[in-house]
Short mmCIF file of C-alpha atoms and ligand atoms in Angstrom, two decimals:
data_model
loop_
_atom_site.label_atom_id
_atom_site.label_comp_id
_atom_site.label_asym_id
_atom_site.label_seq_id
_atom_site.Cartn_x
_atom_site.Cartn_y
_atom_site.Cartn_z
CA MET A 290 46.56 83.71 50.75
CA THR A 291 49.73 81.10 51.51
CA THR A 292 49.63 78.65 55.24
CA ASP A 293 53.52 81.51 55.65
CA LEU A 294 51.81 84.07 55.54
CA ARG A 295 51.28 85.91 59.02
CA PRO A 296 49.20 89.09 60.30
CA THR A 297 51.08 91.50 59.19
CA ASN A 298 50.65 93.13 62.68
CA THR A 299 52.44 90.25 63.22
CA LEU A 300 54.89 90.77 61.50
CA THR A 301 58.17 93.76 62.62
CA ILE A 302 62.40 93.93 62.27
CA ASP A 303 64.12 93.37 64.88
CA PRO A 304 64.53 97.32 65.34
CA GLU A 305 67.78 96.58 68.56
CA ARG A 306 69.25 94.19 65.86
CA LEU A 307 69.82 96.41 63.72
CA TRP A 308 70.56 98.80 65.54
CA HIS A 309 73.41 97.10 66.85
CA THR A 310 74.78 95.60 63.07
CA LEU A 311 74.47 99.61 61.95
CA GLU A 312 76.59 100.58 65.67
CA VAL A 313 79.24 97.08 63.93
CA SER A 314 79.18 98.66 60.57
CA ALA A 315 79.78 102.31 62.08
CA GLY A 316 83.63 101.35 63.69
CA ILE A 317 85.12 99.80 60.37
CA GLY A 318 86.24 102.78 59.02
CA PRO A 319 86.21 105.66 61.16
CA GLY A 320 86.36 109.23 60.67
CA LYS A 321 88.18 112.01 62.15
CA ALA A 322 84.20 113.27 63.95
CA GLY A 323 81.76 110.69 64.28
CA GLY A 324 81.25 109.08 61.21
CA LEU A 325 82.85 107.00 58.73
CA SER A 326 86.03 107.01 55.83
CA ARG A 327 85.58 104.21 54.68
CA LEU A 328 86.56 104.14 51.10
CA THR A 329 85.68 101.78 48.53
CA LEU A 330 88.00 98.83 47.41
CA SER A 331 90.77 100.32 50.55
CA ASP A 332 91.67 97.32 53.62
CA ASP A 333 88.50 98.61 55.87
CA ASP A 334 86.18 98.27 52.76
CA LYS A 335 87.43 94.54 52.91
CA ALA A 336 86.90 94.49 56.36
CA MET A 337 83.74 95.58 56.66
CA ARG A 338 82.41 93.27 53.06
CA ASP A 339 83.98 90.64 55.02
CA GLN A 340 82.05 91.50 58.51
CA PHE A 341 78.23 91.73 56.28
CA VAL A 342 79.38 88.25 54.41
CA THR A 343 80.27 86.84 58.25
CA TRP A 344 77.07 87.83 58.29
CA CYS A 345 75.06 86.39 55.66
CA GLN A 346 76.80 83.03 55.64
CA ASP A 347 75.55 82.63 58.91
CA ALA A 348 71.85 83.87 58.38
CA GLY A 349 72.31 80.75 56.22
CA CYS A 350 72.69 83.29 52.36
CA THR A 351 74.04 81.36 50.33
CA VAL A 352 77.15 84.34 49.38
CA THR A 353 78.54 84.92 46.06
CA VAL A 354 80.89 87.90 44.29
CA ASP A 355 81.11 89.14 40.60
CA PRO A 356 84.21 90.32 38.97
CA VAL A 357 83.61 93.68 39.69
CA GLY A 358 82.63 93.49 43.66
CA ASN A 359 78.74 93.57 43.75
CA ILE A 360 78.92 90.83 47.11
CA PHE A 361 75.04 88.85 46.22
CA ALA A 362 73.73 86.98 48.88
CA ARG A 363 70.35 84.70 48.83
CA ARG A 364 67.97 83.00 50.38
CA GLU A 365 66.78 80.34 48.31
CA GLY A 366 62.90 79.77 47.29
CA ARG A 367 59.90 77.28 47.27
CA ASP A 368 60.78 77.18 44.18
CA PRO A 369 64.66 78.46 43.43
CA GLU A 370 64.22 77.93 39.72
CA LEU A 371 62.30 81.26 40.30
CA THR A 372 64.01 84.90 39.39
CA PRO A 373 64.57 86.31 42.91
CA VAL A 374 64.34 89.93 45.27
CA VAL A 375 66.53 91.46 45.71
CA MET A 376 67.33 94.34 48.40
CA GLY A 377 70.34 96.09 48.51
CA SER A 378 72.58 99.79 48.90
CA HIS A 379 76.37 99.50 49.23
CA LEU A 380 78.99 99.81 52.14
CA ASP A 381 81.28 102.08 50.59
CA THR A 382 81.03 105.09 52.11
CA GLN A 383 82.63 109.21 51.06
CA ILE A 384 85.36 110.18 52.73
CA ALA A 385 83.77 112.42 55.23
CA GLY A 386 80.68 110.08 55.19
CA GLY A 387 77.58 109.25 57.54
CA ARG A 388 76.85 105.74 59.18
CA TYR A 389 74.32 105.39 57.29
CA ASP A 390 74.37 106.06 54.00
CA GLY A 391 73.16 103.47 51.42
CA ILE A 392 74.60 101.35 54.81
CA LEU A 393 71.02 100.84 55.79
CA GLY A 394 69.88 99.74 52.94
CA VAL A 395 72.42 96.75 52.81
CA LEU A 396 71.66 96.24 56.21
CA SER A 397 68.45 96.08 56.90
CA GLY A 398 68.01 94.04 54.10
CA LEU A 399 70.05 91.38 55.69
CA GLU A 400 67.83 92.71 58.68
CA VAL A 401 64.56 91.17 56.94
CA ILE A 402 66.45 87.81 55.18
CA ARG A 403 66.85 87.16 59.06
CA THR A 404 63.42 87.79 60.53
CA LEU A 405 62.03 85.69 57.68
CA ASN A 406 64.53 82.67 59.01
CA ASP A 407 63.48 84.08 63.11
CA ARG A 408 59.81 83.45 62.12
CA ASP A 409 61.15 80.10 59.70
CA ILE A 410 59.11 81.32 56.44
CA ARG A 411 60.21 80.22 53.54
CA THR A 412 59.05 82.45 50.49
CA ARG A 413 58.05 81.30 47.04
CA ARG A 414 60.88 83.53 45.63
CA PRO A 415 64.93 83.42 46.99
CA ILE A 416 64.98 86.81 48.28
CA GLU A 417 68.86 88.25 48.44
CA VAL A 418 70.37 91.33 49.49
CA VAL A 419 73.51 92.66 47.87
CA CYS A 420 76.04 95.36 48.17
CA TRP A 421 76.70 96.93 44.67
CA THR A 422 81.42 98.33 44.94
CA ASN A 423 81.53 102.07 44.43
CA GLU A 424 78.46 104.27 45.10
CA GLU A 425 79.95 107.37 45.71
CA GLY A 426 83.04 107.79 43.61
CA VAL A 427 85.11 108.76 45.62
CA ARG A 428 88.25 107.06 44.54
CA PHE A 429 87.28 105.67 40.68
CA GLN A 430 85.04 108.08 38.79
CA PRO A 431 82.24 107.33 37.20
CA PRO A 432 79.36 107.21 40.82
CA MET A 433 77.67 103.26 40.59
CA MET A 434 80.31 101.70 39.07
CA GLY A 435 79.82 98.35 40.31
CA ALA A 436 75.89 99.00 39.12
CA GLY A 437 76.29 99.86 36.57
CA VAL A 438 78.81 97.34 35.68
CA PHE A 439 75.46 94.89 36.21
CA ALA A 440 73.16 96.32 34.91
CA GLY A 441 75.40 96.91 31.63
CA VAL A 442 75.76 100.54 31.35
CA HIS A 443 80.27 100.60 31.22
CA ASP A 444 81.89 97.93 30.12
CA LEU A 445 83.67 95.57 32.58
CA ASN A 446 86.59 95.85 31.64
CA TRP A 447 86.64 100.22 31.48
CA VAL A 448 85.36 99.89 35.39
CA LEU A 449 88.23 97.64 36.30
CA SER A 450 91.16 99.64 34.20
CA GLN A 451 90.48 102.98 36.33
CA THR A 452 92.35 104.70 38.36
CA ASP A 453 92.51 106.62 41.62
CA ASP A 454 94.45 109.22 42.89
CA ALA A 455 97.69 107.17 43.79
CA GLY A 456 97.40 105.79 40.57
CA LEU A 457 96.41 102.16 40.98
CA THR A 458 93.64 100.40 38.71
CA PHE A 459 89.90 99.51 39.47
CA GLY A 460 90.97 95.77 38.82
CA ASP A 461 93.84 95.90 41.45
CA GLU A 462 92.50 96.43 44.22
CA VAL A 463 88.67 94.89 44.61
CA ALA A 464 91.60 91.43 43.35
CA ARG A 465 93.19 92.96 46.72
CA ILE A 466 90.64 92.68 49.09
CA GLY A 467 89.72 89.45 47.46
CA TYR A 468 86.38 90.50 45.86
CA ALA A 469 87.01 90.50 41.78
CA GLY A 470 84.23 87.59 42.45
CA SER A 471 83.85 84.94 39.14
CA VAL A 472 80.11 84.36 39.34
CA GLN A 473 78.47 86.86 36.38
CA ARG A 474 75.75 87.09 36.85
CA ASP A 475 72.54 87.43 34.18
CA ALA A 476 71.09 91.44 34.40
CA ALA A 477 67.93 90.08 33.41
CA ASP A 478 67.69 87.13 36.20
CA ILE A 479 66.23 89.47 38.48
CA ASP A 480 62.20 89.43 39.70
CA ALA A 481 62.81 93.02 41.55
CA TYR A 482 64.77 95.71 42.92
CA PHE A 483 63.92 97.28 46.25
CA GLU A 484 66.63 99.58 47.90
CA LEU A 485 65.94 101.64 51.23
CA HIS A 486 67.50 104.18 51.90
CA ILE A 487 67.85 107.84 53.40
CA GLU A 488 66.30 110.09 52.01
CA GLN A 489 69.67 112.68 51.98
CA GLY A 490 67.46 115.08 52.44
CA PRO A 491 64.82 117.06 55.05
CA ILE A 492 61.42 116.93 53.44
CA LEU A 493 60.47 113.59 55.81
CA ASP A 494 62.63 114.66 58.84
CA ALA A 495 60.87 118.35 58.71
CA GLN A 496 57.33 116.59 58.03
CA LYS A 497 57.58 114.18 60.32
CA VAL A 498 56.68 111.26 57.91
CA PRO A 499 58.74 107.43 58.08
CA VAL A 500 58.44 106.89 54.46
CA GLY A 501 58.81 108.74 51.61
CA ILE A 502 58.17 106.79 48.17
CA VAL A 503 61.14 107.65 45.90
CA THR A 504 58.83 107.64 42.25
CA GLY A 505 61.94 108.98 40.18
CA GLY A 506 65.50 111.08 40.22
CA PHE A 507 66.91 115.01 39.59
CA THR A 508 68.27 113.91 35.89
CA SER A 509 72.62 114.68 36.95
CA PHE A 510 75.53 114.79 34.63
CA GLY A 511 79.17 114.96 35.11
CA ALA A 512 81.65 115.12 34.24
CA GLU A 513 86.23 115.86 34.59
CA LEU A 514 87.31 119.04 31.84
CA GLU A 515 91.77 118.57 31.77
CA ILE A 516 92.21 122.29 31.43
CA ALA A 517 95.79 122.44 30.24
CA GLY A 518 98.67 125.75 30.32
CA GLU A 519 101.88 126.33 30.95
CA ASN A 520 104.50 126.86 33.12
CA ALA A 521 105.72 130.07 33.54
CA HIS A 522 106.94 132.97 36.53
CA SER A 523 104.42 134.88 38.51
CA GLY A 524 106.55 137.79 38.51
CA PRO A 525 108.52 138.66 34.89
CA THR A 526 105.42 137.06 32.39
CA PRO A 527 102.81 139.54 31.41
CA MET A 528 99.06 138.92 31.35
CA ALA A 529 99.09 138.44 27.91
CA ALA A 530 101.72 135.77 27.94
CA ARG A 531 100.04 133.69 30.61
CA LYS A 532 98.92 129.68 29.88
CA ASP A 533 96.75 129.25 33.78
CA ALA A 534 95.29 126.31 34.13
CA LEU A 535 94.21 128.12 37.33
CA VAL A 536 92.66 130.98 36.50
CA GLY A 537 91.10 128.61 33.43
CA ALA A 538 89.77 125.96 36.33
CA ALA A 539 88.39 129.06 38.42
CA LEU A 540 86.46 130.61 34.90
CA ILE A 541 84.90 126.86 35.30
CA VAL A 542 84.22 127.01 39.02
CA ALA A 543 82.67 130.24 38.90
CA ARG A 544 80.29 129.75 35.66
CA LEU A 545 78.77 126.98 36.76
CA HIS A 546 78.09 128.26 40.56
CA GLU A 547 76.01 131.67 37.95
CA ILE A 548 74.96 128.07 35.67
CA GLY A 549 73.51 126.44 39.78
CA TRP A 550 71.96 130.37 40.53
CA GLY A 551 70.98 130.31 36.29
CA TYR A 552 67.97 127.27 37.59
CA ALA A 553 67.66 127.54 41.17
CA PRO A 554 66.29 127.00 43.59
CA GLU A 555 65.45 123.17 41.69
CA GLY A 556 68.49 123.19 39.41
CA ARG A 557 71.91 122.35 41.81
CA ALA A 558 75.50 122.76 40.00
CA THR A 559 78.50 121.83 41.71
CA CYS A 560 82.10 121.28 41.28
CA ALA A 561 82.91 119.38 44.20
CA ARG A 562 86.43 118.33 42.58
CA LEU A 563 89.55 120.79 41.74
CA ASP A 564 93.40 120.19 41.16
CA VAL A 565 96.19 122.12 39.57
CA SER A 566 99.58 121.67 39.53
CA PRO A 567 102.29 121.90 40.01
CA ASN A 568 100.16 124.17 43.26
CA ARG A 569 102.91 126.07 44.35
CA TYR A 570 103.56 130.03 44.71
CA GLY A 571 104.96 132.07 41.63
CA ILE A 572 104.55 130.18 39.85
CA ILE A 573 101.29 129.69 36.68
CA ALA A 574 99.84 126.23 36.78
CA ASP A 575 100.23 124.02 33.98
CA GLN A 576 97.71 121.23 34.27
CA ALA A 577 94.40 121.59 36.50
CA THR A 578 90.89 118.61 36.84
CA VAL A 579 87.47 120.11 37.80
CA VAL A 580 85.05 117.86 37.42
CA ILE A 581 81.86 119.52 37.47
CA ASP A 582 78.01 118.21 38.25
CA VAL A 583 74.48 120.29 37.36
CA ARG A 584 71.68 118.04 38.33
CA HIS A 585 67.77 118.74 37.50
CA PRO A 586 64.14 117.60 38.63
CA ASP A 587 63.34 117.94 34.69
CA PRO A 588 65.18 115.73 32.14
CA ASP A 589 65.40 118.78 29.30
CA LEU A 590 66.61 121.20 31.62
CA ALA A 591 69.18 118.78 33.93
CA ASP A 592 70.87 118.72 30.22
CA GLU A 593 69.83 123.20 29.55
CA MET A 594 72.62 123.44 32.74
CA PHE A 595 75.26 120.40 31.39
CA GLN A 596 75.33 122.79 27.91
CA LYS A 597 75.32 126.14 29.21
CA ALA A 598 78.29 124.42 30.81
CA LEU A 599 79.78 123.16 27.91
CA HIS A 600 79.51 125.94 25.31
CA ALA A 601 81.26 127.95 28.65
CA LEU A 602 84.49 125.71 27.41
CA PRO A 603 86.21 127.67 24.50
CA ASP A 604 85.41 131.23 26.37
CA VAL A 605 87.11 129.98 29.37
CA ALA A 606 90.11 128.47 27.60
CA GLU A 607 90.22 131.89 25.38
CA ARG A 608 90.02 133.33 27.89
CA SER A 609 92.72 132.01 30.76
CA GLY A 610 95.01 130.86 27.27
CA THR A 611 94.31 127.18 27.63
CA ASP A 612 93.44 124.17 25.88
CA VAL A 613 90.42 122.60 27.47
CA SER A 614 89.20 119.27 26.75
CA LYS A 615 86.29 117.22 28.50
CA VAL A 616 88.13 113.46 29.50
CA LYS A 617 85.24 111.86 30.94
CA ASP A 618 81.87 112.07 31.46
CA TRP A 619 78.92 109.96 32.91
CA SER A 620 74.35 110.81 33.68
CA PHE A 621 72.24 109.13 36.38
CA GLY A 622 69.13 109.85 37.04
CA ASP A 623 66.48 110.06 34.12
CA VAL A 624 64.78 107.14 35.84
CA ALA A 625 60.89 105.51 36.11
CA PHE A 626 60.31 103.31 39.12
CA ASP A 627 58.27 100.25 38.51
CA ALA A 628 55.03 101.90 38.35
CA GLY A 629 54.06 98.05 40.08
CA LEU A 630 56.26 98.01 42.59
CA ILE A 631 55.58 102.20 43.75
CA ASP A 632 51.78 100.82 44.33
CA LEU A 633 52.78 97.87 45.77
CA ILE A 634 55.05 100.05 48.71
CA GLN A 635 52.36 102.41 48.57
CA SER A 636 49.58 99.83 49.80
CA THR A 637 51.99 98.00 51.94
CA ALA A 638 52.95 100.64 54.25
CA ARG A 639 49.50 101.70 54.38
CA ASP A 640 47.82 98.35 55.65
CA LEU A 641 50.60 98.92 57.87
CA ASP A 642 49.69 102.19 59.14
CA VAL A 643 53.60 104.32 58.33
CA ALA A 644 53.02 107.35 57.14
CA HIS A 645 54.53 107.79 53.76
CA ILE A 646 54.84 110.38 50.77
CA PRO A 647 55.41 110.27 47.70
CA ILE A 648 59.51 112.54 46.62
CA LEU A 649 62.10 112.43 44.35
CA SER A 650 64.98 111.72 45.17
CA ALA A 651 68.50 114.81 44.37
CA ALA A 652 71.54 111.65 44.90
CA GLY A 653 72.62 109.20 42.49
CA HIS A 654 71.48 105.59 44.20
CA ASP A 655 72.43 102.01 42.76
CA ALA A 656 68.73 102.23 41.75
CA TYR A 657 68.81 103.98 39.09
CA HIS A 658 71.81 101.21 36.46
CA LEU A 659 69.19 98.92 38.42
CA SER A 660 66.09 100.36 36.63
CA ARG A 661 67.28 99.22 33.68
CA ILE A 662 66.65 96.35 33.52
CA ALA A 663 64.58 95.31 36.52
CA PRO A 664 61.13 96.57 37.66
CA THR A 665 63.05 99.25 41.17
CA ALA A 666 61.87 100.56 43.63
CA MET A 667 63.16 102.91 46.53
CA ILE A 668 61.77 103.08 50.33
CA PHE A 669 63.51 107.06 51.53
CA THR A 670 64.24 107.10 55.96
CA PRO A 671 64.35 110.88 57.28
CA CYS A 672 67.65 111.44 58.15
CA VAL A 673 68.17 114.30 60.92
CA ASP A 674 67.71 118.05 59.78
CA GLY A 675 69.06 116.05 55.98
CA ILE A 676 72.15 116.83 57.31
CA THR A 677 74.26 113.74 54.73
CA HIS A 678 78.04 113.02 52.87
CA ASN A 679 78.91 114.48 56.29
CA GLU A 680 79.83 112.96 59.19
CA ASN A 681 77.34 113.74 61.12
CA GLU A 682 74.39 112.98 58.74
CA ASP A 683 72.14 111.14 61.65
CA ILE A 684 69.32 109.26 61.84
CA GLU A 685 66.90 108.43 64.95
CA LEU A 686 66.08 103.80 65.37
CA ALA A 687 61.91 104.93 65.63
CA SER A 688 61.55 107.06 62.30
CA THR A 689 63.69 104.12 61.06
CA VAL A 690 61.72 100.54 61.91
CA PRO A 691 58.38 102.49 59.59
CA GLY A 692 60.56 102.32 56.69
CA VAL A 693 61.94 99.33 57.02
CA ASN A 694 59.59 97.45 58.42
CA VAL A 695 57.23 98.12 55.00
CA LEU A 696 60.81 96.72 53.46
CA LEU A 697 60.50 94.04 54.52
CA HIS A 698 56.39 93.29 54.03
CA ALA A 699 57.02 94.14 50.13
CA VAL A 700 59.50 92.36 49.36
CA LEU A 701 57.38 89.61 51.12
CA ARG A 702 54.52 89.64 48.88
CA ARG A 703 56.40 89.94 46.29
CA ALA A 704 58.14 87.06 46.31
CA ASN A 705 55.57 85.36 47.71
CA ALA A 706 53.00 86.85 44.46
ZN1 ZN B 1015 73.98 106.76 49.38
#
């Protein structure tokens, strides 16, 4: 044991400071109902990023930004030649999002660094906190873009060329808010990646267990489908002559719903978005876009669900008189988190006397991409009733602090190993 390691029972984060930090974040980009609407690369995202950078610099960290806007705050170790232990998540939110999804992970990382500063603890390895860009995928798809570029899953220039609903490109927007950085990080330059996140499900809250150790994720497939029809009058146009894009989209929505039920309860199928044009009374729609999303804990079954959805498309096209094409697709979640890090988190929780259970993640996380390039693990903490992607998302400080302390000690052990 090195002299830097204090007895574990005396080292704990400062819960009030963490809560205050979360409250400051909750004031930046507020939604309509008490949550947040802080879309990626928006002015509010910039304000939050600026605040985060200030906090990190005040904590003595060196801050760098890469070309996709990922922010890295580094606390130097005794041996700066060693690769860092990294913690992170995201500060962007859903359009009607909560105060904690992603945010808790980033700000817990900051709290870990502040706690080490309080005790003047130097670690052998450097420690970093990262804010990944556009985890949510609300403004630009796919989700988890920043982590995806970092891990080599997405091409940087492709990501920079993606557009939002207003036609603005990711590249122009990340530059506009001042976060098109120039530091190119080497993906191999990470010793380990830890992500703390609210569970976004009901299990921990229902069981009154403060820590879930994530063993893997649901496999997810998503796609953006375009349905091309033809404008016509709602009255004179016979049914047989119609090329109705809205009907095509509706058939896809209904089919996805059936597929989801066919694989319930584990399987999930969603059409979260439908855009239709011109979307006016009296005129048949000539254009529609549907975003589909299927998820299952068994990767083969997730793939089967996705293939069923795709195989339904020719029939949809025929019945609606339209052309249906897939313009974009993605997948994530078929990951194995690192057995060594899972063990480390387990033994840390045990030593701290924190109750914990193994758990699967049904949501997407930046950690999925990181797991391709570095030993990666996730710690889940409870959220009230599992409510998330909802402005009523809530957590209790008392049931959150144990998880953050597990993060602190696991990172400390890894950084001093
Ligand atoms: Zn999240």
